[in-house]
Amino acid sequence: MSSTNNRVVRTETALGAEAQLAARARQVLRQNDMGDWTRAAPNLYPHQWSWDSAFIAIGLAHLGTRRAAKELLTLFEHQWRTGKVPHIVFNPEAPPDSYFPGPEHWACAAASPDAPPAPPYTSCLCQPPAHAIAALRVWEVAERKGGEGVDEARAFLRQIYPKLLLWHRYLMTHRDPEGSGLVTIYHPWESGTDNSPRWDAALEAVEVGDLPPYPRYDLRHVANPSERPTRADYDRYLWLVKLIKKAGCDEESIYRSHPFLVKDVLFSAIVVAANEALLEIAALVGAEAGDHTLIANWIARGHQGLNSLWDPELGLSLDYDLRAGRPLRARTVAGFAPLVAGRQSTERLETLITALESSAFTGHPWLRWPVPPSTSPLQEGFRRRSYWRGPTWPVVNWLLWWSLLRAGQSERAQRLRQASLQQLVIGGLGEYFDPFTGELLGANDQSWTAAVALDWLATQGCGALRRTATLLQPGRYETIRNGTSDPLGSVRTA
Ligand code: 9WN
C-alpha cells in the first residue's frame, strides 16, 4: 500500500477510535445523569461532587447548553450563606451503605446557621473552584454553535454570575484572612488531590484521637485496596472531619484551633484562573465597574501569593503549612500552579515547561503515555497505583492542556491532548491510570473523565473549538475528513 493510502487508513482508524470514544463518553454521562446533576461515578461516588460538576458541565456543554447550565445551577442551589460551595451534595436516594462518610456523617453541618436547607445534606468542606471556568466554557461552546443555545447561555451567565462572585469572595476572605492571595484548606479532601505526598508532612503532625470503627465502602469498588488511601490516611481524614464538626463548621473557630491549615498552591492557582473567567463573565453580563476592580484585585493578589511560593531549585511551586510555618516540599503536578494561574514571564514559563517535560514528569522513560503522573516518580512516596500518589488523572491533563493553550503553547498542548486521548481510547474512561502500564485504576465510567474526553474531541489541535459538533454525532465525519481538523494529530490506535 502506498504511503498516501497508509495515511488515509490510519486517519480513518483514528477517527473511528475518536468516534467510538465520543459515543462511549456520551453514554457514561447519560448513565450517570440524575436529571439535574451527575453522579461523579456510578458506584464509588453516587453523589454530586463540586469540582467534578464543573468539569462535567464542560463536557455537557457539547451535548446541550441547558443541561450543562443546569449541572452548575443545581450545585449552586446548595451554596452556603457565606458563599461556600460544598464539596459534596448528598444524593438522598443513594443506598445508606454506598459511600462513607455519607450524609448522616455530615448532618451536623446542616445545623450551621450558614448551611442551606436540608435534605439534601451537604458536606461543609469545599473543593477547587473550576466553576467559573466551566460557566465560561458553556458560553463559548454555545456561542460557537450559534442558535438558541446562545440566549440560553447568556441567561445562564446572568443567573450564575452573582453566585460565582459570592463563592470567590468567600475564598478570598474566609479562606484568606491574611490577604495573601492564597487559599487555606482545612482538609486534604478540599484539595481534590487527597492522598498526595503534598500533605504527608502536614498530616504527620496531626495526632489522631479516639475514633469509632468505620466502614470502607470505597474498597468494594476498586480491584485492589492499594488503589485507594490507606487506613492511616482515613484515620486522619476522619479525625480532621471530627474536629471541623466540633468547631460547628465555623470558619473562625477552625482557623484558631485546627491542626491542618495549609495554603494550597493548586487551589489558589485555580482561583486566579477562575477569576480571569469571572472577569470575562462580568463583562458579558454587564456587571458594575466595582466588580471588575474587585476581581482584578483578587487576580493581582493571587499572582503575588503564588510568586511567594515559587521554589527556584525545583522549578515548581510548593504548598505552605501555616501551622508549621514552612513550605511542603513535594514534587507533584500541583507544582505547575503558575502555569494554571497564567500570565507568567517568559522565563518562568520556560522553567515550568522544562520541569513538565523533564524525567520528573512527562519525560520519565518508563511512562506508557507522555502525560504527567500526579506525583513525580522521582518523589519519595511515589506509588504508581495509589490514587494521587502517582497515577495519571485525565482531569489534571485537561487542566494543564487548557493552561498550555492559554500560555500560547499550542503544539505542546496538542501533544498532551493526543496522548491523553490515546490513553482513554486504550485504557477506557477510568478515574485514574497507572502511568507505567496505562492500566485503568479506581472507578470505571468516571463522569469527569468522559466530560474532558468530549471537550478534547470537540476541540481542534490549535485549541479552537470545532465549529460543528460533527464528531459527537456518530456516522457524520465529513467536516473532519475535509480537513477542518488535524487528522494525523488525532488519536491513533497503535
Ligand atoms: C473525597 C469525586 C472525588 C473527586 C476528588 C477525588 C475523590 C473523594 C473520595 O473523588 O475524592 O472527596 O472519596 O476519595 O480525590 O478529587 O472530586 O470524583
XYZ file of C-alpha atoms and ligand atoms in Angstrom:
512
model
C 0.000 0.000 0.000
C 1.326 3.458 -0.877
C 2.255 5.805 1.910
C -0.671 8.060 0.927
C -3.067 5.156 1.351
C -1.459 4.259 4.626
C -2.052 7.751 5.782
C -5.747 7.590 4.860
C -6.238 4.246 6.621
C -4.504 5.487 9.756
C -6.551 8.663 9.721
C -9.787 6.756 9.373
C -8.795 4.365 12.128
C -8.031 7.335 14.304
C -11.351 8.935 13.510
C -13.137 5.642 14.132
C -11.443 5.405 17.520
C -12.349 9.000 18.291
C -15.957 8.448 17.283
C -16.150 5.371 19.497
C -14.640 7.254 22.382
C -17.116 10.113 21.921
C -20.033 7.665 21.849
C -18.760 5.924 24.980
C -18.229 9.255 26.773
C -21.772 10.347 25.969
C -23.039 7.020 27.238
C -21.167 7.412 30.536
C -22.579 10.897 31.107
C -26.071 9.689 30.245
C -25.797 6.692 32.561
C -24.589 8.858 35.480
C -27.150 11.606 34.826
C -29.607 12.117 37.694
C -31.741 14.631 35.785
C -30.362 17.941 37.050
C -26.958 16.777 38.216
C -24.492 13.956 37.570
C -23.051 11.299 39.883
C -19.263 11.521 39.910
C -19.156 7.753 39.232
C -21.940 5.162 39.306
C -20.812 3.071 42.306
C -17.844 4.581 44.103
C -19.203 8.170 44.076
C -23.041 8.197 43.961
C -23.344 11.896 44.955
C -22.663 15.300 43.387
C -19.095 16.492 43.856
C -18.278 20.150 43.443
C -15.293 20.303 41.094
C -16.408 17.157 39.281
C -19.600 19.012 38.355
C -17.590 21.893 36.918
C -15.692 19.571 34.559
C -18.880 17.624 33.820
C -20.545 20.872 32.723
C -17.644 21.440 30.305
C -18.383 18.062 28.686
C -22.144 18.526 28.767
C -21.766 21.896 27.028
C -21.092 19.964 23.807
C -24.294 17.990 24.179
C -26.663 20.841 25.080
C -26.438 24.236 26.755
C -29.457 23.826 29.020
C -28.318 20.597 30.695
C -24.764 21.902 31.116
C -26.063 25.062 32.765
C -28.354 23.014 34.996
C -25.416 20.963 36.289
C -23.822 24.076 37.764
C -27.051 25.768 38.840
C -28.106 22.658 40.771
C -24.795 22.613 42.602
C -25.094 26.304 43.450
C -28.599 25.756 44.909
C -26.681 24.295 47.841
C -24.281 27.175 48.261
C -23.848 28.218 51.881
C -24.822 31.696 53.100
C -21.116 32.521 53.383
C -20.700 31.777 49.677
C -19.058 28.397 50.196
C -19.915 25.748 47.603
C -19.919 22.401 49.421
C -17.595 19.686 48.203
C -20.402 17.099 48.195
C -24.173 17.434 47.845
C -25.549 14.097 49.019
C -27.988 12.167 46.893
C -30.951 11.309 49.191
C -31.656 8.274 47.013
C -28.224 6.677 47.344
C -28.287 3.493 49.469
C -27.050 4.177 53.047
C -24.032 1.903 52.688
C -22.862 3.259 49.346
C -20.354 5.950 50.379
C -18.597 6.742 53.636
C -18.635 9.302 55.192
C -22.189 9.792 53.888
C -24.952 12.306 54.650
C -25.542 11.104 58.212
C -21.927 11.878 58.992
C -22.358 15.444 57.770
C -25.913 16.035 59.069
C -24.458 18.289 61.752
C -23.294 20.662 59.026
C -26.967 21.398 58.371
C -27.201 22.818 61.925
C -24.829 25.630 60.998
C -26.676 28.941 60.569
C -24.828 29.298 57.250
C -25.906 25.949 55.805
C -28.562 25.666 53.090
C -31.870 23.913 53.891
C -31.541 20.115 54.153
C -32.096 17.498 52.865
C -30.181 17.127 50.709
C -27.321 17.333 53.139
C -24.009 18.784 52.149
C -20.502 18.424 53.480
C -19.017 21.555 54.988
C -15.737 21.308 53.075
C -15.133 22.773 49.636
C -13.076 21.957 46.534
C -11.148 23.937 43.889
C -13.392 26.477 42.114
C -13.276 25.381 38.491
C -16.912 26.555 38.146
C -16.373 29.983 36.553
C -14.022 28.362 34.026
C -16.787 25.859 33.259
C -19.509 28.521 33.049
C -17.442 30.494 30.544
C -16.796 27.343 28.512
C -20.560 26.656 28.399
C -20.941 30.144 26.937
C -18.076 29.729 24.436
C -19.388 26.426 23.134
C -22.930 27.808 22.780
C -21.672 30.927 21.048
C -19.650 28.951 18.534
C -22.523 26.610 17.787
C -24.953 29.520 17.392
C -28.729 29.116 17.504
C -30.995 29.155 20.526
C -28.248 27.970 22.854
C -26.717 31.459 22.732
C -29.678 33.079 24.503
C -29.833 30.195 26.965
C -26.156 30.593 27.716
C -26.466 34.338 28.168
C -29.394 33.883 30.574
C -27.371 31.236 32.400
C -24.395 33.570 32.812
C -26.683 36.240 34.280
C -28.078 33.713 36.748
C -24.788 32.194 37.843
C -22.651 35.346 37.912
C -23.696 36.662 41.374
C -23.341 33.161 42.821
C -19.851 32.795 41.394
C -18.909 36.217 42.732
C -20.116 35.235 46.206
C -18.178 31.955 46.008
C -14.942 33.682 45.031
C -15.494 36.336 47.704
C -15.798 33.546 50.277
C -12.457 32.091 49.160
C -10.710 35.472 49.151
C -11.953 36.358 52.652
C -12.830 33.410 54.918
C -10.135 31.269 53.324
C -7.557 34.022 53.181
C -7.883 36.159 56.294
C -4.208 37.089 55.817
C -4.980 38.723 52.453
C -2.122 36.729 50.931
C -3.926 35.804 47.709
C -3.581 32.135 48.715
C -6.412 29.840 49.814
C -6.223 27.935 53.096
C -7.598 24.407 53.132
C -8.708 22.519 56.258
C -8.612 19.011 54.882
C -6.806 17.107 52.084
C -10.256 16.395 50.579
C -10.534 20.121 49.897
C -7.509 19.993 47.599
C -9.154 17.315 45.450
C -5.765 15.504 45.463
C -6.491 13.725 48.712
C -3.602 11.369 49.491
C -0.945 13.248 47.547
C 2.511 13.336 49.209
C 1.899 17.100 49.218
C 0.121 16.560 52.531
C 2.325 13.926 54.163
C 4.340 16.231 56.412
C 1.341 18.317 57.490
C -0.709 15.185 58.213
C 2.097 13.586 60.175
C 1.762 16.384 62.701
C -1.948 15.606 63.229
C -2.411 13.474 66.311
C -5.395 11.205 65.852
C -7.549 10.642 68.951
C -10.316 8.096 69.576
C -12.326 7.177 66.521
C -15.228 4.735 66.440
C -14.876 1.876 63.925
C -15.909 2.901 60.420
C -16.575 1.129 57.114
C -14.518 1.401 53.914
C -17.221 1.034 51.284
C -14.818 2.557 48.757
C -12.666 -0.596 48.796
C -15.577 -2.640 47.391
C -15.409 -0.703 44.167
C -11.741 -0.984 43.253
C -9.820 -4.007 42.023
C -7.168 -3.656 44.725
C -7.134 -1.717 48.041
C -3.716 -0.283 47.130
C -5.542 1.985 44.654
C -7.219 3.890 47.493
C -5.876 5.777 50.543
C -4.618 3.639 53.422
C -6.278 3.051 56.774
C -3.842 5.500 58.380
C -4.805 8.150 55.796
C -8.503 7.582 56.502
C -7.989 7.807 60.260
C -6.526 11.253 59.732
C -9.231 12.304 57.290
C -11.965 11.304 59.723
C -10.210 12.846 62.674
C -9.987 16.173 60.837
C -13.693 15.924 59.948
C -14.448 15.293 63.615
C -12.566 18.446 64.627
C -14.320 20.516 61.963
C -17.690 19.244 63.199
C -16.673 20.022 66.779
C -15.941 23.597 65.691
C -19.520 23.744 64.344
C -18.116 24.219 60.824
C -17.373 27.777 61.933
C -14.526 29.266 59.921
C -13.030 31.405 62.688
C -13.028 28.561 65.221
C -11.462 26.244 62.684
C -8.815 28.827 61.885
C -7.988 29.218 65.571
C -7.659 25.591 66.568
C -7.423 23.272 63.575
C -4.193 21.234 63.252
C -4.299 21.123 59.427
C -4.173 24.613 57.894
C -2.407 24.712 54.551
C -2.088 27.261 51.756
C -2.884 25.102 48.726
C -0.939 26.279 45.712
C -3.001 24.499 43.025
C -6.314 25.539 44.565
C -5.019 29.126 44.692
C -3.939 28.996 41.046
C -7.353 27.687 40.014
C -8.847 30.658 41.887
C -6.713 33.020 39.769
C -7.745 31.315 36.505
C -11.372 31.226 37.677
C -11.206 34.928 38.499
C -9.970 35.606 34.966
C -13.011 33.703 33.693
C -15.241 35.605 36.122
C -13.891 38.892 34.814
C -14.942 37.859 31.306
C -18.357 36.805 32.568
C -18.691 40.142 34.392
C -18.141 41.897 31.061
C -20.620 39.637 29.263
C -23.386 40.258 31.813
C -22.632 43.970 32.163
C -21.629 43.856 35.826
C -20.887 47.046 37.747
C -17.442 48.637 37.388
C -16.811 47.951 41.084
C -16.995 44.215 40.426
C -14.365 44.446 37.711
C -11.992 46.262 40.056
C -12.639 43.800 42.851
C -11.973 40.756 40.677
C -8.906 42.336 39.054
C -7.511 42.970 42.548
C -8.122 39.358 43.515
C -6.194 38.263 40.423
C -3.264 40.542 41.238
C -3.214 39.348 44.843
C -3.343 35.721 43.694
C -0.291 36.189 41.455
C 1.623 37.826 44.299
C 0.784 34.955 46.624
C 1.807 32.356 44.078
C 5.104 34.133 43.446
C 5.893 33.836 47.138
C 5.571 30.029 46.927
C 7.896 29.537 43.956
C 10.783 27.149 44.549
C 13.565 28.044 42.075
C 15.518 24.890 42.785
C 12.665 22.535 41.813
C 11.241 24.902 39.199
C 7.843 24.313 40.794
C 5.570 25.946 43.366
C 5.105 24.462 46.806
C 2.218 24.395 49.280
C 2.723 26.125 52.608
C 1.956 24.666 56.033
C 0.590 27.536 58.159
C 0.820 25.533 61.391
C 4.454 24.549 60.950
C 5.327 27.808 59.192
C 7.171 26.144 56.307
C 6.735 25.078 52.673
C 5.714 21.486 51.967
C 8.393 20.150 49.683
C 6.993 17.580 47.256
C 7.278 17.181 43.501
C 3.701 16.808 42.318
C 1.556 18.178 39.476
C 0.349 20.870 41.882
C 3.772 22.460 41.397
C 2.617 23.617 37.943
C 0.254 26.028 39.675
C 1.734 29.153 37.991
C 1.045 27.604 34.589
C -2.590 27.161 35.618
C -2.775 30.706 37.002
C -1.459 32.005 33.660
C 0.285 35.241 32.654
C 3.794 34.157 33.655
C 7.016 35.796 32.479
C 8.744 34.051 29.560
C 11.486 32.894 31.898
C 9.076 31.392 34.459
C 7.069 29.719 31.711
C 10.215 28.148 30.237
C 11.251 26.849 33.641
C 7.827 25.324 34.194
C 7.827 23.667 30.786
C 11.315 22.317 31.344
C 10.120 20.777 34.617
C 6.978 19.397 32.954
C 8.944 17.740 30.166
C 11.812 16.563 32.374
C 12.296 12.996 33.566
C 10.478 14.062 36.740
C 7.202 14.247 34.788
C 6.240 13.649 31.148
C 9.822 12.826 30.128
C 10.136 9.885 32.518
C 11.412 6.945 30.442
C 9.011 4.377 31.908
C 5.778 6.213 31.101
C 3.249 4.470 28.859
C 1.987 7.834 27.567
C 3.662 11.242 27.895
C 1.084 12.534 30.376
C 2.101 13.814 33.813
C 1.932 11.437 36.773
C 0.118 13.084 39.716
C 3.293 12.633 41.748
C 6.723 12.595 40.170
C 8.256 9.093 40.014
C 11.354 10.801 41.467
C 9.466 11.904 44.583
C 9.727 9.907 47.797
C 6.296 8.410 48.480
C 5.539 7.886 44.765
C 3.256 4.853 44.297
C 2.248 4.171 40.741
C -1.131 2.575 41.552
C -2.163 4.579 44.573
C -4.671 7.319 43.795
C -2.927 10.736 43.905
C 0.497 9.317 44.751
C 1.485 8.530 41.148
C -1.366 7.660 38.780
C -2.249 9.999 35.934
C -5.630 11.773 36.104
C -7.327 12.835 32.852
C -8.874 15.843 34.526
C -5.424 17.121 35.517
C -4.258 16.584 31.940
C -7.196 18.706 30.806
C -6.275 21.489 33.218
C -2.650 21.502 32.022
C -3.698 21.279 28.355
C -6.027 24.220 28.803
C -3.297 26.146 30.641
C -0.728 25.449 27.902
C -3.185 26.742 25.308
C -3.725 29.909 27.306
C 0.030 30.314 27.559
C 0.295 30.184 23.745
C 1.923 26.725 23.791
C -0.430 25.197 21.254
C 1.913 22.480 19.954
C 2.683 21.246 23.432
C -0.982 21.419 24.309
C -1.808 19.390 21.223
C 0.718 16.697 22.163
C -0.758 16.455 25.636
C -4.286 16.256 24.215
C -3.265 13.490 21.803
C -1.521 11.430 24.447
C -4.425 11.900 26.854
C -6.931 10.789 24.244
C -4.786 7.805 23.305
C -4.718 6.800 26.937
C -8.521 6.915 27.097
C -9.007 5.077 23.788
C -6.826 2.224 25.008
C -7.475 2.384 28.746
C -11.170 3.364 28.991
C -12.970 6.172 30.813
C -11.484 5.439 34.207
C -10.843 7.622 37.215
C -7.029 7.345 37.034
C -4.335 5.251 35.351
C -1.088 3.505 36.176
C 1.433 5.839 34.498
C 3.763 2.986 33.517
C 1.276 0.432 32.151
C -1.726 2.624 31.302
C -3.981 0.282 33.323
C -7.311 1.754 34.412
C -7.499 2.234 38.187
C -10.137 3.465 40.648
C -13.679 3.881 39.370
C -14.926 2.808 35.949
C -17.112 5.209 33.994
C -15.931 8.319 35.816
C -18.077 11.264 34.727
C -15.408 13.970 34.609
C -13.134 11.734 32.535
C -15.949 11.308 29.997
C -16.547 15.051 30.086
C -12.964 16.100 29.384
C -12.767 13.499 26.607
C -15.785 15.142 24.942
C -14.218 18.565 25.284
C -10.929 17.373 23.754
C -12.748 15.675 20.915
C -14.681 18.834 20.159
C -11.534 20.932 20.150
C -9.127 21.280 17.249
C -5.428 20.815 17.619
C -4.822 24.538 17.689
C -7.163 24.877 20.629
C -10.153 26.372 18.844
C -13.426 24.638 19.464
C -14.659 22.792 16.386
C -17.401 24.826 14.751
C -19.580 21.781 14.336
C -20.049 19.034 16.829
C -19.808 16.527 13.976
C -17.585 14.181 15.896
C -20.057 13.896 18.656
C -22.671 12.528 16.280
C -21.605 9.040 15.165
C -21.678 8.472 11.414
C -21.078 12.060 10.270
C -17.426 12.789 9.780
C -17.437 14.739 6.518
C -16.328 18.019 8.025
C -13.339 16.430 9.647
C -12.318 14.383 6.592
C -12.418 17.572 4.589
C -9.600 18.868 6.668
C -11.046 21.157 9.313
C -9.352 19.031 11.959
C -5.792 17.872 12.246
C -6.250 14.250 11.200
C -2.789 12.890 11.797
C -2.763 14.599 15.097
C -5.801 12.577 16.049
C -5.877 9.580 18.275
C -4.040 6.664 16.804
C -4.899 3.133 17.663
C -1.345 1.884 17.578
C -13.401 12.565 48.584
C -15.145 12.520 43.244
C -13.966 12.841 44.126
C -13.017 13.881 43.493
C -11.716 14.015 44.275
C -11.101 12.625 44.452
C -12.093 11.699 45.160
C -13.323 11.653 47.361
C -13.005 10.231 47.809
O -13.292 11.622 44.408
O -12.322 12.207 46.472
O -13.838 13.837 48.209
O -13.862 9.607 48.447
O -11.908 9.742 47.553
O -9.932 12.707 45.157
O -10.831 14.858 43.584
O -13.645 15.125 43.451
O -14.716 12.138 41.961
